[in-house]
Every structure is written in structure tokens, then in C-alpha cells.
Amino acid sequence: MKAIHKNLTVSGIYCIINLKNNKRYIGSSKNIRTRLWTHRAELRHGNHANDHLQKAWYKYTEDNFDYFIIE
């Protein structure tokens, strides 16, 4: 996953994408930067609430995920 920059302290809709199979996790937040940090920490520690995303993270590894802002 690419670096999470300070300029993401905005509210909006974001996407975490699996670059291997193009599957996407869509979310929204008042502070996208903080939310992406939380997602990454939970995935790295194996306790993300979304089982599909967690299993894909283990299977494809962190390097095969990216994120972008939708709106």
C-alpha cells in the first residue's frame, strides 16, 4: 500500500483496491488519512472487521493493495 500522506485529512469516500484481482473495499470517513491508517494497522495485525479483505491481505500481501479517493 502506498504511503498515507497528510494531505488526506479530508472527509470523503475512498477505495482500497486489490491490484491482483481488482476487488475493491469502499468506505467513507470524516478523516480519510486516519481511517486508512486504522485499516492498515488492523490488516497488519490480523484483526480487520471485514474477513474477505483480511484474507485477501494475507493471500496477496500488502504490496498488492492500493487506495484512492473517490470523492
Coordinates of C-alpha atoms in Angstrom, one line a residue:
M1 CA 0.0 0.0 0.0
K2 CA 1.4 3.4 -0.9
A3 CA 2.3 6.0 1.7
I4 CA -0.6 7.7 3.5
H5 CA 0.1 11.5 3.3
K6 CA -1.0 14.4 5.5
N7 CA -3.0 15.9 2.6
L8 CA -5.6 13.2 3.1
T9 CA -7.0 14.8 6.3
V10 CA -10.3 15.4 4.4
S11 CA -13.6 13.8 4.5
G12 CA -14.9 11.7 1.7
I13 CA -15.2 8.3 0.0
Y14 CA -12.2 6.1 -0.5
C15 CA -11.4 2.8 -2.1
I16 CA -8.9 0.1 -1.1
I17 CA -8.1 -2.0 -4.2
N18 CA -6.5 -5.4 -4.6
L19 CA -4.2 -4.9 -7.6
K20 CA -4.2 -8.7 -8.3
N21 CA -7.9 -9.3 -8.8
N22 CA -9.3 -5.7 -8.9
K23 CA -11.7 -6.3 -6.0
R24 CA -12.4 -3.2 -4.0
Y25 CA -13.3 -2.1 -0.5
I26 CA -15.3 1.1 -0.4
G27 CA -15.5 3.3 2.7
S28 CA -16.2 6.8 3.9
S29 CA -14.7 8.9 6.7
K30 CA -14.5 12.4 8.1
N31 CA -10.7 12.0 8.1
I32 CA -9.6 9.6 5.3
R33 CA -5.9 9.6 6.5
T34 CA -6.8 8.4 10.0
R35 CA -9.2 5.8 8.6
L36 CA -6.6 4.4 6.1
W37 CA -4.1 4.2 9.0
T38 CA -6.6 2.3 11.0
H39 CA -7.4 -0.1 8.1
R40 CA -3.7 -0.8 7.6
A41 CA -3.0 -1.3 11.2
E42 CA -5.9 -3.7 11.6
L43 CA -4.9 -5.7 8.5
R44 CA -1.3 -5.9 9.6
H45 CA -2.3 -7.2 13.0
G46 CA -4.9 -9.7 11.6
N47 CA -8.0 -8.2 13.2
H48 CA -9.8 -6.3 10.5
A49 CA -13.6 -6.5 10.7
N50 CA -14.0 -7.4 7.0
D51 CA -13.0 -11.1 6.8
H52 CA -12.8 -11.0 2.9
L53 CA -10.4 -8.1 3.0
Q54 CA -8.3 -9.7 5.8
K55 CA -8.0 -13.0 3.9
A56 CA -7.0 -11.2 0.7
W57 CA -4.4 -9.2 2.6
Y58 CA -2.8 -12.4 3.8
K59 CA -3.1 -14.1 0.4
Y60 CA -1.8 -11.3 -1.8
T61 CA 0.3 -9.3 0.7
E62 CA 0.3 -5.6 1.4
D63 CA 2.3 -4.7 -1.7
N64 CA -0.6 -5.7 -3.9
F65 CA -3.1 -3.2 -2.3
D66 CA -3.5 0.4 -3.1
Y67 CA -6.0 3.1 -2.2
F68 CA -7.5 6.2 -3.9
I69 CA -10.0 8.9 -3.1
I70 CA -13.4 8.5 -5.0
E71 CA -14.9 11.8 -3.8

